[in-house]
Short mmCIF file of C-alpha atoms and ligand atoms in Angstrom, two decimals:
data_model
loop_
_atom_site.label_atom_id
_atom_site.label_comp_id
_atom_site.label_asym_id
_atom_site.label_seq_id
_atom_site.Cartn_x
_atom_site.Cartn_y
_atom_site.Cartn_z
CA UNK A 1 0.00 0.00 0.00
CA UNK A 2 1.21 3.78 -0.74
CA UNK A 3 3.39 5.27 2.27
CA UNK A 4 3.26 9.18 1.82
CA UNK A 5 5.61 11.56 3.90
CA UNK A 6 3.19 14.43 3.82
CA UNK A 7 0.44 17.23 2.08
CA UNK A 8 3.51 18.86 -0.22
CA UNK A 9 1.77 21.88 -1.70
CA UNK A 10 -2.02 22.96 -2.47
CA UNK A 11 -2.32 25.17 -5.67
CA UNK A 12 -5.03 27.97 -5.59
CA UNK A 13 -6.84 29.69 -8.51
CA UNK A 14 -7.03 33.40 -7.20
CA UNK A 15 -9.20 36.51 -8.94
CA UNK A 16 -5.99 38.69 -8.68
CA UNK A 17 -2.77 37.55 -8.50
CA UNK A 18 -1.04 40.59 -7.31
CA UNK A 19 -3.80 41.04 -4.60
CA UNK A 20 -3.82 37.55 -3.80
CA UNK A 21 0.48 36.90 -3.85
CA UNK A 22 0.69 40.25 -1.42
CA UNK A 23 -1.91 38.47 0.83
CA UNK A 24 -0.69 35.18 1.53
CA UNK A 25 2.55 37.56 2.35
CA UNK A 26 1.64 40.17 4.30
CA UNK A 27 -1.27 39.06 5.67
CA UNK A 28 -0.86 34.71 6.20
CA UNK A 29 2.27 35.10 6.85
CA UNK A 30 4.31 32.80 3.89
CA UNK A 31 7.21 33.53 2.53
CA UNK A 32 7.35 35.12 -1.33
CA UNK A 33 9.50 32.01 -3.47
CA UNK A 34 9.54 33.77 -6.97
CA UNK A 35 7.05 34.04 -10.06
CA UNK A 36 7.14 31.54 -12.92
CA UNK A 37 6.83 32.90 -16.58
CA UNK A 38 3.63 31.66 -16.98
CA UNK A 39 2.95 34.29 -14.03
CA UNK A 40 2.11 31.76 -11.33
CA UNK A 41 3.48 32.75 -7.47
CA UNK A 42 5.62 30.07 -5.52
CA UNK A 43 5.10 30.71 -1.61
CA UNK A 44 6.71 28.53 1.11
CA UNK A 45 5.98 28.00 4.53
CA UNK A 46 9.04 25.25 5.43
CA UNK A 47 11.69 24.43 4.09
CA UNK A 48 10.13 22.74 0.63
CA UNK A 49 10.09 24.67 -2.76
CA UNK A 50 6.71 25.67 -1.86
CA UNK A 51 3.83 24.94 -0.71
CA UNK A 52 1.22 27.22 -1.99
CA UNK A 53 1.00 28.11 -5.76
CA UNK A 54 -1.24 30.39 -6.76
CA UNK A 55 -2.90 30.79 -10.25
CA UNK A 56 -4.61 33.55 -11.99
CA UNK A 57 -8.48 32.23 -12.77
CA UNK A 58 -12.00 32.69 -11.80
CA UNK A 59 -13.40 31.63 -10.24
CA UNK A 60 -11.29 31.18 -7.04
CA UNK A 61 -10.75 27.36 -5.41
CA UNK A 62 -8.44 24.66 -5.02
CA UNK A 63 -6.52 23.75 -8.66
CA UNK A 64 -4.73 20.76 -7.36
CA UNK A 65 -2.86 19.55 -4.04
CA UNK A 66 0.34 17.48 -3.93
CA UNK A 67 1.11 14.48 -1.69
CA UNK A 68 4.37 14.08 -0.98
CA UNK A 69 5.58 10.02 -1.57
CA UNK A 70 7.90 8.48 0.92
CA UNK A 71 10.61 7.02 -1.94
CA UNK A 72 10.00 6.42 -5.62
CA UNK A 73 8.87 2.91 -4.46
CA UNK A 74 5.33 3.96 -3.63
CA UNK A 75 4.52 4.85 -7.62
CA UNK A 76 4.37 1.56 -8.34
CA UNK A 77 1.80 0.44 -5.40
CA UNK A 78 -0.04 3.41 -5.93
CA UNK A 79 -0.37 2.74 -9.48
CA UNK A 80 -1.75 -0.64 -8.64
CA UNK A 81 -4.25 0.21 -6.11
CA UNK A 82 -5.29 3.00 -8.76
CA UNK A 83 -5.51 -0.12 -11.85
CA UNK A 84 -7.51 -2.10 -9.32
CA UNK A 85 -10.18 0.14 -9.22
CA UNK A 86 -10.55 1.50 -12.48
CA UNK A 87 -9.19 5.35 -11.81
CA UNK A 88 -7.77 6.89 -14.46
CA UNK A 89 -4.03 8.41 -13.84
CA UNK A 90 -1.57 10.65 -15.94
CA UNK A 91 1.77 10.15 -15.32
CA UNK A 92 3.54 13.87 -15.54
CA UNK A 93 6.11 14.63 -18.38
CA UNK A 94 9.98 15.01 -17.80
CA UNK A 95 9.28 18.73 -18.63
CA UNK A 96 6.54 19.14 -16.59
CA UNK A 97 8.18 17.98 -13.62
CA UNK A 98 11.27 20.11 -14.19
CA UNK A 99 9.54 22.83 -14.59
CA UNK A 100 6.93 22.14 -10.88
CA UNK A 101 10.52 21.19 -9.45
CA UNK A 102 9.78 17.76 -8.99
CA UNK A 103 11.56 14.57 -9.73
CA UNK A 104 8.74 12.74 -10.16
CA UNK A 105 4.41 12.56 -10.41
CA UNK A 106 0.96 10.65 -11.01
CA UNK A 107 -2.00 12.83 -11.66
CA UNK A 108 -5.75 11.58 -10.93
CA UNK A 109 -8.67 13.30 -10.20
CA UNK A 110 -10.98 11.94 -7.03
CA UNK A 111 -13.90 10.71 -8.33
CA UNK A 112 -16.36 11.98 -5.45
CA UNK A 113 -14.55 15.50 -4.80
CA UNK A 114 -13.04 15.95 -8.39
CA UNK A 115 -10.16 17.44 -6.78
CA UNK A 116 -7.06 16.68 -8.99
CA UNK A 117 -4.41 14.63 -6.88
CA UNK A 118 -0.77 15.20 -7.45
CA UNK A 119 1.24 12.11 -5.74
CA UNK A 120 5.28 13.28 -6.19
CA UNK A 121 8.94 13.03 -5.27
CA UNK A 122 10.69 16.32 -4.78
CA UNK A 123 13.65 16.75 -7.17
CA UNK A 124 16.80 16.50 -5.63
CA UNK A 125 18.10 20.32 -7.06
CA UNK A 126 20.42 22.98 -5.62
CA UNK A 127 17.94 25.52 -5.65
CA UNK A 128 17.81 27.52 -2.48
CA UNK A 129 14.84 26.04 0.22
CA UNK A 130 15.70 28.42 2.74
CA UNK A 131 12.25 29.48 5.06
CA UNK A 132 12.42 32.22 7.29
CA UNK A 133 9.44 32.69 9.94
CA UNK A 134 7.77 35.63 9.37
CA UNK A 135 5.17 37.80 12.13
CA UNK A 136 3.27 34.51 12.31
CA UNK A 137 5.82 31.07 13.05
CA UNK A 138 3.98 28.70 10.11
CA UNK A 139 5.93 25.14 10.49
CA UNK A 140 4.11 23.80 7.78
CA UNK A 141 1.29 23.64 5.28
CA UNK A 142 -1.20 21.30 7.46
CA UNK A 143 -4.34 20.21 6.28
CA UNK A 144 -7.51 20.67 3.26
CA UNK A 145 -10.58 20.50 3.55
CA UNK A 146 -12.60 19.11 0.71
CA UNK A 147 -16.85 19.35 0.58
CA UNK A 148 -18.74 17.16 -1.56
CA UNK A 149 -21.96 15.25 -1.68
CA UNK A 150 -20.35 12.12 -1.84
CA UNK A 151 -18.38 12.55 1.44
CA UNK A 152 -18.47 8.47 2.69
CA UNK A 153 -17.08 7.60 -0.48
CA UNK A 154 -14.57 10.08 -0.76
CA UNK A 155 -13.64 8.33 3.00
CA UNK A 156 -13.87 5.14 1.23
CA UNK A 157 -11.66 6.08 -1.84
CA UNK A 158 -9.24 7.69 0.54
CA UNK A 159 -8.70 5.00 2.51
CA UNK A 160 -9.06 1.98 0.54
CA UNK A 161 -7.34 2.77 -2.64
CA UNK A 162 -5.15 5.66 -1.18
CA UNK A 163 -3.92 4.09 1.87
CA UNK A 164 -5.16 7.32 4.16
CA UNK A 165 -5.74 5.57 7.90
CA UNK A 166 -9.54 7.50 9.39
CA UNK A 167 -8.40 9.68 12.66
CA UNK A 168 -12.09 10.66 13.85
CA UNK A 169 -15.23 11.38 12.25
CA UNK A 170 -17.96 13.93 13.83
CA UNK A 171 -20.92 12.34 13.12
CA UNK A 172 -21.68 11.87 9.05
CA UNK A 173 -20.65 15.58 8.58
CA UNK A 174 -17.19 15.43 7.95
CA UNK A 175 -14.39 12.76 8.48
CA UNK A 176 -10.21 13.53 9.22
CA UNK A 177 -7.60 11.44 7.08
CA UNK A 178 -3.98 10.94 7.61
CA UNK A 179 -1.91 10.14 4.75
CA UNK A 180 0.09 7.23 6.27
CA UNK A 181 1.75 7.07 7.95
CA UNK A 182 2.77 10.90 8.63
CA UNK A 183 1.66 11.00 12.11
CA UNK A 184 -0.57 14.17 12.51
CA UNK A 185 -4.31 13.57 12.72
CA UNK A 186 -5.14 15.03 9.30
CA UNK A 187 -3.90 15.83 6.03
CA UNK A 188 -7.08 15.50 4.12
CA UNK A 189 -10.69 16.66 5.68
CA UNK A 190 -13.80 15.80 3.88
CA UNK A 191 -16.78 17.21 4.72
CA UNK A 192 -20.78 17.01 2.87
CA UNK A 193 -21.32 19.73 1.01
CA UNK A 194 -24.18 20.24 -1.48
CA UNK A 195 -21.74 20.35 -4.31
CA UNK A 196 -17.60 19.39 -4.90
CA UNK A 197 -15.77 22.31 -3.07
CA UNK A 198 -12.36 23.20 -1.47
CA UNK A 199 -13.67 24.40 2.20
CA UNK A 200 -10.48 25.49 3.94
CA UNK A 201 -7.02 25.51 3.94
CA UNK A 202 -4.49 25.00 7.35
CA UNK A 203 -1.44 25.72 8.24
CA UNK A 204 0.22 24.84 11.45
CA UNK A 205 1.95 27.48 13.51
CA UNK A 206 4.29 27.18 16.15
CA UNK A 207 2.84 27.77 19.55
CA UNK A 208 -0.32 29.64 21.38
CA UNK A 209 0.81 32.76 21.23
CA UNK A 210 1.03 32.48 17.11
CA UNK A 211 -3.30 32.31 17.19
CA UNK A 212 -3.36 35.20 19.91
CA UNK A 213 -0.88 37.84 18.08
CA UNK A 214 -2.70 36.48 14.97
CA UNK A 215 -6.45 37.58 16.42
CA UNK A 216 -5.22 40.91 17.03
CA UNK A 217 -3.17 41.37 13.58
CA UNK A 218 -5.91 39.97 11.22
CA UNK A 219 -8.33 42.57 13.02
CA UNK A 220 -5.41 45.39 12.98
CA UNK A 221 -5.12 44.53 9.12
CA UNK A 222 -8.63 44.06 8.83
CA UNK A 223 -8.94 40.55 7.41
CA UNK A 224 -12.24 38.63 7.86
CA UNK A 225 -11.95 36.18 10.78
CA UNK A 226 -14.68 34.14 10.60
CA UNK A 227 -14.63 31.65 13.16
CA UNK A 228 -12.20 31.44 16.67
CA UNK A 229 -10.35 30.98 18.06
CA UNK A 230 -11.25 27.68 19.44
CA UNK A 231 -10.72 24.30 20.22
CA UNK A 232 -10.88 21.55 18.14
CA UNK A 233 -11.76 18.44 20.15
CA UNK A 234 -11.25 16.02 17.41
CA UNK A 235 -7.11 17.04 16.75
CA UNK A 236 -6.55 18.95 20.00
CA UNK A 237 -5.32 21.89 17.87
CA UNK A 238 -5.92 25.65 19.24
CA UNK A 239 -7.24 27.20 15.66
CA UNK A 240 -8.38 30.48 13.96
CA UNK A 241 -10.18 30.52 10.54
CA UNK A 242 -9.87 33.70 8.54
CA UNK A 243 -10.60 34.74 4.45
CA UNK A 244 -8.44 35.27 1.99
CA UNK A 245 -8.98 38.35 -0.34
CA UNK A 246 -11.64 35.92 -2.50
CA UNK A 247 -13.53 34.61 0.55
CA UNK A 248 -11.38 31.38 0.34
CA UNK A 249 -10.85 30.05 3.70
CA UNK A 250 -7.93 29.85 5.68
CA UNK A 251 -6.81 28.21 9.04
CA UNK A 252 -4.18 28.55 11.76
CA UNK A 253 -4.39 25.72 14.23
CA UNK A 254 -1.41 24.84 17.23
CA UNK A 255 -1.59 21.81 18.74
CA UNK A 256 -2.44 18.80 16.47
CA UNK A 257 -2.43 15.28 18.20
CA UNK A 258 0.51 12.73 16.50
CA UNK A 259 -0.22 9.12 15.89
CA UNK A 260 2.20 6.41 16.18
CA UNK A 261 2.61 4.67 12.69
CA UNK A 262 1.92 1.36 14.71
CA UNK A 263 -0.21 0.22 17.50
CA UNK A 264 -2.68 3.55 17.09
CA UNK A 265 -6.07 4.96 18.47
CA UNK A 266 -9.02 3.45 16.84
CA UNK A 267 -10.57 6.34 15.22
CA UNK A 268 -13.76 8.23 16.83
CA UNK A 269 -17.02 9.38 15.83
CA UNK A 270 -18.26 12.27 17.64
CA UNK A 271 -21.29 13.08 18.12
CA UNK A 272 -22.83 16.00 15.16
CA UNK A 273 -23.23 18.80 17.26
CA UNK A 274 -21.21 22.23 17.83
CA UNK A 275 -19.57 20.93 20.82
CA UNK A 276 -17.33 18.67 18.08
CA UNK A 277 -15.85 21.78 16.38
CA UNK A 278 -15.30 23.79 19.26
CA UNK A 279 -14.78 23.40 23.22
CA UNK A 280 -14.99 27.14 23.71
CA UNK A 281 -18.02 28.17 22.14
CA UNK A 282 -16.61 30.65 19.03
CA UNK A 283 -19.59 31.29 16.55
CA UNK A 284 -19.21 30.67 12.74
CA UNK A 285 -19.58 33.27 10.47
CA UNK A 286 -21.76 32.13 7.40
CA UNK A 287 -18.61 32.62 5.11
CA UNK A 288 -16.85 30.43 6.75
CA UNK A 289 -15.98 27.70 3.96
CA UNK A 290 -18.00 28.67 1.30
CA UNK A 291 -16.06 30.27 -1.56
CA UNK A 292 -14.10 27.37 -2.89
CA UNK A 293 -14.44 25.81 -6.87
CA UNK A 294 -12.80 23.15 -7.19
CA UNK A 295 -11.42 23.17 -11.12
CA UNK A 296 -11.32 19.85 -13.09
CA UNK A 297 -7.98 18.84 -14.83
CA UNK A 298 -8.76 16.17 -17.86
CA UNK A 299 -6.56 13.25 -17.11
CA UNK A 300 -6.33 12.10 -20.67
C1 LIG B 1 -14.79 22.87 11.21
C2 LIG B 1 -13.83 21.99 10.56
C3 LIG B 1 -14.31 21.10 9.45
C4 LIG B 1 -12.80 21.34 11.46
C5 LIG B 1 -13.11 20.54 12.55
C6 LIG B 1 -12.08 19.96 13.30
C7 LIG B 1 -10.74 20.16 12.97
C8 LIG B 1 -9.64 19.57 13.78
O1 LIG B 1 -9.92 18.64 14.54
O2 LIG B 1 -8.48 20.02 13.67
C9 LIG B 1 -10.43 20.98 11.88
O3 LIG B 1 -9.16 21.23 11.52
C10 LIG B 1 -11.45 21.56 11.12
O4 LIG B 1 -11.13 22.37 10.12
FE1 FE2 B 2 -9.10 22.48 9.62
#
């Protein structure tokens, strides 16, 4: 079965790239990579090549998001599991890859969310991966969150043909997926929606005090928070949901609970009620989660 090391990178399509590019700077907190001819923006928040791309195109949502492979071994038992039940997957050109900085990748869209899938190796370059904390201590990109209608079998084709190990559910509303065995209690979120959506993006950040200064800086630099901060029950993790300059989503959380690659928890299912999604009571704003298009690549 496929072994992943982590979520790599999440690629967004943004209404304005300049607005969007000084956002996810000055505002989330990543650091600036470069621009690529065809006008994309690299941002990193660890020491990767990046981990957020963003694309010029309405209407804003998730374009694709890359799972890191643990060695170049796993392409061949992920192409298996992906034969096995009949899902079509693209494997990416030399070029392509050279040009995404990768050594190697498998492309497939998820048949319930129709978010495209990007399994990959990092290349092995000298280019400079060099991450600097800025006002807000991001360790890494941490979790999606993908709606759809078919949410238990999205779970199903997660776990079955992807390998991703369930770390609790909250009733039938919206299920947590590690991509194993990288220990923290999600990667991949996938909640029921009316329709196939991205409905968040996290990143993890260093300590408390990272979600407090943030709560006072998104207000200073007036950026919609829209729910927190709070306490997850399910992961543990301290968070703070906030909107990008499209109404996308976007999450700080501290605290995330690890599992052991062997010998862990049995996942939970807790019960469907706002006590699941947070400890201390925050109220959701209606925004929350609900810009989000998710765009279909043809995987020929
Ligand atoms: C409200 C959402 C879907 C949610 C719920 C719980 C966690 C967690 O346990 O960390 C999240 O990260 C969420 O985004
Ligand atoms: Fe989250």
């Amino acid at each position: 079965m496929t072994r992943y090391r982590k979520l790599g990178y999440v690629e967004l399509n943004v209404e304005s790239i300049a607005r969007s590019a000084t956002f996810y700077r000055d505002v989330a907190g990543l650091q600036h990579v470069r621009q690529r001819q065809d006008g994309s923006v690299l941002l990193r928040c660890d020491m990767d090549a990046y981990s957020v791309v963003l694309h010029e195109k309405a209407p804003a949502g998730l374009k694709c998001v890359g799972l890191m492979l643990e060695d170049a071994s796993q392409f061949e038992a992920l192409h298996v599991q992906l034969r096995e039940h009949g899902t079509a997957y693209k494997e990416l050109s030399a070029s392509e890859c050279k040009l995404r900085q990768i050594a190697r990748a498998t492309r497939i869209t998820e048949p319930n969310t129709q978010a495209t899938l990007e399994f990959y190796i990092p290349a092995d370059d000298a280019s400079d991966r060099t991450f600097q904390p800025t006002h807000t201590r991001i360790q890494r990109l941490g979790h999606i969150v993908l709606g759809t209608q078919r949410s238990s079998e999205a779970v199903v084709f997660f776990r079955d043909v992807l390998n991703f190990r369930v770390s609790d559910s909250i009733g039938e509303t919206v299920t947590f997926m590690r991509p194993y065995p990288n220990p923290f209690h999600h990667g991949i979120g996938v909640v029921c929606s009316g329709h196939p959506m991205l409905h968040h993006v996290n990143f993890m950040v260093t300590e408390i005090d990272d979600i407090g200064r943030a709560l006072h800086r998104l207000r200073a630099q007036g950026a919609a928070i829209v729910h927190g901060p709070g306490r997850h029950p399910t992961s543990g993790s301290v968070f703070l949901y906030f909107l990008d300059p499209d109404g996308i989503t976007l999450e700080y959380s501290f605290g995330m609970e690890e599992f052991l690659e062997i010998h862990a928890r049995e996942p939970r299912v807790l019960p469907a009620a706002p006590e699941s999604i947070d400890s201390w009571g925050a109220t959701r704003d209606p925004r929350m989660g609900s810009v989000g298009e998710i765009e279909v690549a043809t995987i020929a």
